[in-house]
């Protein structure tokens, strides 16, 4: 099953999509898909209701698809986490996960427009496997324990402005990562119990129909379990928090000059095996 949020911005209603594509309304079980829902065994309650056939059918025609998680408290990101991406960037593989934060307010729906910031000339795409925490994780004992704290997975586009990120004084990546609309998420949250191995998923990005990124989560330097374990040593991960686990090779930053950064009018499409597909039109802020 796939957990979704449908409706206009600020008016999303929680829903579940069955494998056959049928949508059902779950607003009778929860007001939203958020940390409280995940912590309260919400996924299992929805699965039970779906199996029992007790959920009302929802007509999704014309409804916007929002991010599958209501605005998270934290969006934690991992940089340089694919071996080939590190090579194309000319950087040595990191010895431990590179961590930065993204403003949660930049999370938008998977089909919402991405806006190029004012004065930006280097806005880039990044397909990433997003991990959504379902159980509080603090000082975990091992990576093996970590996956028990994952509620599910989704597609994330960690949109980045490379000049703001890498060339501005101050050395903080957050400036190039937190602009409005810079984190399309979804179209759905796939429960961890139904996805299978998160380290064997194909990831792809197309820009204006041209394939740009084509990789597999097997190429991660630090797998999901190790990332969650590592982060739990430095911060408390709470239900509903999102972790962007890094992007593979094929971003504009790694291309020869002139680098094909995004421009208004471009169309970006992203796909991860088992997690659906995103599509964004690029506009100007």
Short mmCIF file of N, CA, C and O in Angstrom, two decimals, residues 12-101:
data_model
loop_
_atom_site.label_atom_id
_atom_site.label_comp_id
_atom_site.label_asym_id
_atom_site.label_seq_id
_atom_site.Cartn_x
_atom_site.Cartn_y
_atom_site.Cartn_z
N UNK A 12 -4.66 19.28 2.64
CA UNK A 12 -4.48 17.89 2.26
C UNK A 12 -5.24 16.95 3.19
O UNK A 12 -5.35 17.19 4.40
N UNK A 13 -5.76 15.87 2.63
CA UNK A 13 -6.44 14.85 3.43
C UNK A 13 -5.67 13.53 3.27
O UNK A 13 -5.14 13.25 2.19
N UNK A 14 -5.59 12.75 4.34
CA UNK A 14 -4.81 11.51 4.27
C UNK A 14 -5.55 10.42 3.50
O UNK A 14 -6.78 10.29 3.61
N UNK A 15 -4.79 9.65 2.75
CA UNK A 15 -5.38 8.60 1.92
C UNK A 15 -4.41 7.43 1.82
O UNK A 15 -3.23 7.54 2.14
N UNK A 16 -4.94 6.32 1.35
CA UNK A 16 -4.09 5.16 1.08
C UNK A 16 -4.41 4.67 -0.33
O UNK A 16 -5.58 4.65 -0.75
N UNK A 17 -3.37 4.32 -1.05
CA UNK A 17 -3.52 3.78 -2.40
C UNK A 17 -3.17 2.30 -2.37
O UNK A 17 -2.08 1.92 -1.96
N UNK A 18 -4.11 1.46 -2.76
CA UNK A 18 -3.87 0.03 -2.82
C UNK A 18 -3.01 -0.31 -4.04
O UNK A 18 -2.81 0.53 -4.94
N UNK A 19 -2.52 -1.52 -4.08
CA UNK A 19 -1.65 -1.93 -5.19
C UNK A 19 -2.35 -1.83 -6.54
O UNK A 19 -1.71 -1.63 -7.57
N UNK A 20 -3.68 -1.97 -6.55
CA UNK A 20 -4.41 -1.88 -7.82
C UNK A 20 -4.73 -0.43 -8.20
O UNK A 20 -5.39 -0.18 -9.21
N UNK A 21 -4.25 0.53 -7.40
CA UNK A 21 -4.46 1.94 -7.70
C UNK A 21 -5.68 2.55 -7.06
O UNK A 21 -5.88 3.77 -7.13
N UNK A 22 -6.51 1.76 -6.39
CA UNK A 22 -7.70 2.28 -5.74
C UNK A 22 -7.31 3.16 -4.55
O UNK A 22 -6.46 2.79 -3.73
N UNK A 23 -7.94 4.32 -4.46
CA UNK A 23 -7.69 5.24 -3.35
C UNK A 23 -8.78 5.11 -2.31
O UNK A 23 -9.97 4.98 -2.64
N UNK A 24 -8.38 5.16 -1.04
CA UNK A 24 -9.32 5.14 0.07
C UNK A 24 -9.02 6.28 1.03
O UNK A 24 -7.85 6.63 1.24
N UNK A 25 -10.07 6.83 1.61
CA UNK A 25 -9.96 7.92 2.58
C UNK A 25 -9.64 7.33 3.96
O UNK A 25 -10.33 6.43 4.43
N UNK A 26 -8.59 7.84 4.61
CA UNK A 26 -8.26 7.35 5.95
C UNK A 26 -8.43 8.45 7.00
O UNK A 26 -7.91 8.35 8.11
N UNK A 27 -9.18 9.50 6.65
CA UNK A 27 -9.37 10.59 7.61
C UNK A 27 -10.18 10.15 8.82
O UNK A 27 -10.16 10.82 9.86
N UNK A 28 -10.88 9.00 8.73
CA UNK A 28 -11.56 8.46 9.89
C UNK A 28 -10.62 7.82 10.88
O UNK A 28 -10.99 7.58 12.04
N UNK A 29 -9.38 7.54 10.43
CA UNK A 29 -8.37 6.93 11.30
C UNK A 29 -7.36 7.94 11.82
O UNK A 29 -6.77 7.74 12.89
N UNK A 30 -7.16 9.02 11.06
CA UNK A 30 -6.16 10.02 11.46
C UNK A 30 -6.46 11.34 10.78
O UNK A 30 -6.97 11.37 9.65
N UNK A 31 -6.12 12.42 11.46
CA UNK A 31 -6.31 13.73 10.86
C UNK A 31 -5.28 14.05 9.80
O UNK A 31 -5.51 14.84 8.90
N UNK A 32 -4.11 13.40 9.90
CA UNK A 32 -3.04 13.65 8.93
C UNK A 32 -2.01 12.53 9.04
O UNK A 32 -2.02 11.72 9.98
N UNK A 33 -1.13 12.48 8.07
CA UNK A 33 0.00 11.55 8.12
C UNK A 33 1.19 12.33 8.65
O UNK A 33 1.81 13.12 7.93
N UNK A 34 1.44 12.15 9.93
CA UNK A 34 2.46 12.93 10.61
C UNK A 34 3.16 12.05 11.64
O UNK A 34 2.94 10.84 11.70
N UNK A 35 3.99 12.68 12.47
CA UNK A 35 4.74 11.92 13.46
C UNK A 35 3.85 11.18 14.43
O UNK A 35 4.13 10.02 14.79
N UNK A 36 2.77 11.81 14.89
CA UNK A 36 1.87 11.17 15.84
C UNK A 36 1.22 9.93 15.23
O UNK A 36 1.07 8.89 15.89
N UNK A 37 0.84 10.03 13.97
CA UNK A 37 0.25 8.89 13.25
C UNK A 37 1.24 7.73 13.17
O UNK A 37 0.90 6.58 13.46
N UNK A 38 2.47 8.04 12.82
CA UNK A 38 3.48 6.98 12.68
C UNK A 38 3.82 6.36 14.03
O UNK A 38 3.96 5.14 14.15
N UNK A 39 3.95 7.21 15.05
CA UNK A 39 4.30 6.71 16.38
C UNK A 39 3.18 5.88 16.99
O UNK A 39 3.44 5.00 17.81
N UNK A 40 1.95 6.14 16.60
CA UNK A 40 0.79 5.45 17.14
C UNK A 40 0.38 4.23 16.35
O UNK A 40 -0.80 3.86 16.35
N UNK A 41 1.34 3.59 15.66
CA UNK A 41 1.08 2.37 14.89
C UNK A 41 0.06 2.61 13.78
O UNK A 41 -0.72 1.72 13.43
N UNK A 42 0.10 3.83 13.23
CA UNK A 42 -0.87 4.19 12.21
C UNK A 42 -0.80 3.36 10.95
O UNK A 42 -1.83 3.04 10.36
N UNK A 43 0.40 3.00 10.53
CA UNK A 43 0.54 2.22 9.31
C UNK A 43 -0.16 0.88 9.44
O UNK A 43 -0.88 0.45 8.52
N UNK A 44 0.01 0.22 10.57
CA UNK A 44 -0.65 -1.07 10.76
C UNK A 44 -2.15 -0.92 10.85
O UNK A 44 -2.92 -1.75 10.32
N UNK A 45 -2.63 0.15 11.48
CA UNK A 45 -4.08 0.38 11.57
C UNK A 45 -4.69 0.58 10.19
O UNK A 45 -5.78 0.08 9.90
N UNK A 46 -3.97 1.30 9.33
CA UNK A 46 -4.46 1.50 7.96
C UNK A 46 -4.44 0.18 7.20
O UNK A 46 -5.40 -0.15 6.48
N UNK A 47 -3.37 -0.59 7.35
CA UNK A 47 -3.28 -1.88 6.67
C UNK A 47 -4.42 -2.80 7.08
O UNK A 47 -5.03 -3.49 6.25
N UNK A 48 -4.74 -2.82 8.37
CA UNK A 48 -5.82 -3.67 8.87
C UNK A 48 -7.17 -3.22 8.30
O UNK A 48 -7.99 -4.06 7.89
N UNK A 49 -7.39 -1.91 8.27
CA UNK A 49 -8.66 -1.39 7.76
C UNK A 49 -8.79 -1.64 6.26
O UNK A 49 -9.88 -1.97 5.76
N UNK A 50 -7.67 -1.52 5.55
CA UNK A 50 -7.68 -1.78 4.11
C UNK A 50 -8.00 -3.24 3.84
O UNK A 50 -8.80 -3.57 2.96
N UNK A 51 -7.38 -4.13 4.60
CA UNK A 51 -7.63 -5.57 4.42
C UNK A 51 -9.07 -5.93 4.76
O UNK A 51 -9.66 -6.83 4.13
N UNK A 52 -9.64 -5.22 5.73
CA UNK A 52 -11.02 -5.50 6.13
C UNK A 52 -12.05 -4.89 5.18
O UNK A 52 -13.25 -5.19 5.29
N UNK A 53 -11.59 -4.03 4.27
CA UNK A 53 -12.51 -3.38 3.33
C UNK A 53 -13.41 -2.36 3.98
O UNK A 53 -14.51 -2.08 3.47
N UNK A 54 -12.95 -1.77 5.08
CA UNK A 54 -13.81 -0.85 5.84
C UNK A 54 -13.56 0.62 5.52
O UNK A 54 -14.18 1.50 6.15
N UNK A 55 -12.67 0.91 4.58
CA UNK A 55 -12.34 2.30 4.26
C UNK A 55 -13.18 2.81 3.09
O UNK A 55 -13.36 2.11 2.09
N UNK A 56 -13.69 4.04 3.18
CA UNK A 56 -14.46 4.59 2.06
C UNK A 56 -13.56 4.89 0.86
O UNK A 56 -12.44 5.38 1.01
N UNK A 57 -14.06 4.58 -0.32
CA UNK A 57 -13.31 4.86 -1.55
C UNK A 57 -13.25 6.36 -1.77
O UNK A 57 -14.20 7.09 -1.49
N UNK A 58 -12.10 6.82 -2.26
CA UNK A 58 -11.88 8.24 -2.49
C UNK A 58 -11.64 8.48 -3.97
O UNK A 58 -10.80 7.81 -4.59
N UNK A 59 -12.37 9.42 -4.55
CA UNK A 59 -12.15 9.81 -5.95
C UNK A 59 -11.06 10.87 -5.98
O UNK A 59 -11.27 11.99 -5.52
N UNK A 60 -9.91 10.52 -6.50
CA UNK A 60 -8.79 11.45 -6.52
C UNK A 60 -8.72 12.32 -7.76
O UNK A 60 -7.75 13.08 -7.92
N UNK A 61 -9.72 12.24 -8.62
CA UNK A 61 -9.70 13.00 -9.86
C UNK A 61 -9.54 14.50 -9.59
O UNK A 61 -10.33 15.10 -8.85
N UNK A 62 -8.51 15.09 -10.16
CA UNK A 62 -8.30 16.53 -10.04
C UNK A 62 -7.67 16.97 -8.75
O UNK A 62 -7.43 18.17 -8.57
N UNK A 63 -7.40 16.04 -7.83
CA UNK A 63 -6.81 16.43 -6.55
C UNK A 63 -5.29 16.51 -6.66
O UNK A 63 -4.64 15.61 -7.20
N UNK A 64 -4.74 17.60 -6.15
CA UNK A 64 -3.29 17.73 -6.06
C UNK A 64 -2.73 16.65 -5.13
O UNK A 64 -3.35 16.29 -4.14
N UNK A 65 -1.54 16.16 -5.46
CA UNK A 65 -0.83 15.23 -4.59
C UNK A 65 0.19 16.01 -3.78
O UNK A 65 1.09 16.64 -4.33
N UNK A 66 0.01 16.01 -2.47
CA UNK A 66 0.93 16.70 -1.59
C UNK A 66 2.07 15.80 -1.14
O UNK A 66 2.12 14.61 -1.48
N UNK A 67 3.00 16.35 -0.39
CA UNK A 67 4.04 15.53 0.22
C UNK A 67 3.37 14.50 1.13
O UNK A 67 2.38 14.82 1.79
N UNK A 68 3.87 13.27 1.18
CA UNK A 68 3.18 12.23 1.95
C UNK A 68 3.31 12.36 3.45
O UNK A 68 2.64 11.65 4.20
N UNK A 69 4.16 13.26 3.93
CA UNK A 69 4.31 13.53 5.35
C UNK A 69 4.00 15.01 5.59
O UNK A 69 4.55 15.87 4.90
N UNK A 70 3.13 15.28 6.55
CA UNK A 70 2.88 16.67 6.92
C UNK A 70 4.20 17.28 7.40
O UNK A 70 5.04 16.58 7.95
N UNK A 71 4.37 18.56 7.19
CA UNK A 71 5.66 19.24 7.40
C UNK A 71 6.46 18.63 8.54
O UNK A 71 6.08 18.72 9.71
N UNK A 72 7.58 17.98 8.22
CA UNK A 72 8.38 17.33 9.26
C UNK A 72 9.08 18.36 10.14
O UNK A 72 9.31 19.50 9.73
N UNK A 73 9.42 17.94 11.36
CA UNK A 73 10.19 18.80 12.24
C UNK A 73 11.61 18.96 11.72
O UNK A 73 12.19 20.04 11.77
N UNK A 74 12.18 17.87 11.19
CA UNK A 74 13.55 17.90 10.67
C UNK A 74 13.62 17.27 9.30
O UNK A 74 12.95 16.28 9.02
N UNK A 75 14.46 17.86 8.44
CA UNK A 75 14.90 17.21 7.21
C UNK A 75 16.43 17.17 7.29
O UNK A 75 17.10 18.20 7.18
N UNK A 76 16.95 15.98 7.53
CA UNK A 76 18.38 15.78 7.68
C UNK A 76 18.91 15.19 6.37
O UNK A 76 18.30 14.27 5.81
N UNK A 77 20.03 15.71 5.89
CA UNK A 77 20.55 15.30 4.59
C UNK A 77 21.96 14.75 4.71
O UNK A 77 22.75 15.20 5.55
N UNK A 78 22.26 13.81 3.84
CA UNK A 78 23.59 13.21 3.77
C UNK A 78 24.21 13.58 2.43
O UNK A 78 23.62 13.35 1.37
N UNK A 79 25.40 14.16 2.47
CA UNK A 79 26.10 14.57 1.25
C UNK A 79 27.14 13.55 0.82
O UNK A 79 27.66 12.79 1.65
N UNK A 80 27.45 13.53 -0.45
CA UNK A 80 28.51 12.69 -1.00
C UNK A 80 28.37 11.23 -0.56
O UNK A 80 29.33 10.60 -0.12
N UNK A 81 27.17 10.68 -0.72
CA UNK A 81 26.95 9.32 -0.22
C UNK A 81 26.89 8.27 -1.31
O UNK A 81 26.51 7.12 -1.05
N UNK A 82 27.24 8.63 -2.54
CA UNK A 82 27.35 7.65 -3.62
C UNK A 82 28.77 7.70 -4.16
O UNK A 82 29.31 8.79 -4.42
N UNK A 83 29.37 6.55 -4.35
CA UNK A 83 30.77 6.49 -4.76
C UNK A 83 31.00 7.19 -6.09
O UNK A 83 31.95 7.97 -6.24
N UNK A 84 30.12 6.96 -7.05
CA UNK A 84 30.31 7.56 -8.37
C UNK A 84 30.08 9.07 -8.32
O UNK A 84 30.72 9.83 -9.06
N UNK A 85 29.17 9.52 -7.47
CA UNK A 85 28.93 10.96 -7.34
C UNK A 85 30.15 11.65 -6.74
O UNK A 85 30.54 12.75 -7.15
N UNK A 86 30.77 11.01 -5.74
CA UNK A 86 32.00 11.58 -5.18
C UNK A 86 33.08 11.71 -6.24
O UNK A 86 33.78 12.72 -6.33
N UNK A 87 33.19 10.68 -7.08
CA UNK A 87 34.21 10.71 -8.14
C UNK A 87 33.94 11.82 -9.14
O UNK A 87 34.86 12.54 -9.55
N UNK A 88 32.65 12.00 -9.56
CA UNK A 88 32.36 13.03 -10.55
C UNK A 88 32.54 14.43 -9.97
O UNK A 88 32.79 15.38 -10.70
N UNK A 89 32.43 14.54 -8.64
CA UNK A 89 32.62 15.83 -7.98
C UNK A 89 34.08 16.12 -7.67
O UNK A 89 34.41 17.21 -7.18
N UNK A 90 34.95 15.14 -7.92
CA UNK A 90 36.37 15.32 -7.66
C UNK A 90 36.72 15.30 -6.19
O UNK A 90 37.75 15.83 -5.78
N UNK A 91 35.84 14.68 -5.38
CA UNK A 91 36.06 14.63 -3.93
C UNK A 91 36.37 13.21 -3.49
O UNK A 91 35.82 12.25 -4.04
N UNK A 92 37.23 13.05 -2.50
CA UNK A 92 37.47 11.71 -1.96
C UNK A 92 36.23 11.22 -1.23
O UNK A 92 35.48 12.03 -0.66
N UNK A 93 35.97 9.91 -1.20
CA UNK A 93 34.83 9.40 -0.45
C UNK A 93 34.96 9.78 1.03
O UNK A 93 36.06 9.68 1.59
N UNK A 94 33.91 10.26 1.66
CA UNK A 94 34.01 10.66 3.06
C UNK A 94 34.24 9.46 3.97
O UNK A 94 33.81 8.35 3.68
N UNK A 95 34.92 9.70 5.09
CA UNK A 95 35.19 8.63 6.05
C UNK A 95 34.02 8.40 6.99
O UNK A 95 33.94 7.36 7.64
N UNK A 96 33.13 9.38 7.09
CA UNK A 96 31.89 9.23 7.83
C UNK A 96 30.84 10.09 7.14
O UNK A 96 31.18 10.98 6.36
N UNK A 97 29.55 9.84 7.40
CA UNK A 97 28.51 10.60 6.69
C UNK A 97 28.65 12.11 6.84
O UNK A 97 28.91 12.62 7.93
N UNK A 98 28.51 12.81 5.71
CA UNK A 98 28.50 14.27 5.68
C UNK A 98 27.06 14.71 5.96
O UNK A 98 26.14 14.35 5.22
N UNK A 99 26.86 15.49 7.02
CA UNK A 99 25.51 15.81 7.48
C UNK A 99 25.23 17.31 7.34
O UNK A 99 26.06 18.14 7.70
N UNK A 100 24.07 17.64 6.80
CA UNK A 100 23.58 19.03 6.81
C UNK A 100 22.08 18.99 6.96
O UNK A 100 21.44 17.95 6.84
N UNK A 101 21.49 20.13 7.24
CA UNK A 101 20.05 20.23 7.46
C UNK A 101 19.40 21.04 6.35
O UNK A 101 20.04 21.88 5.71
#
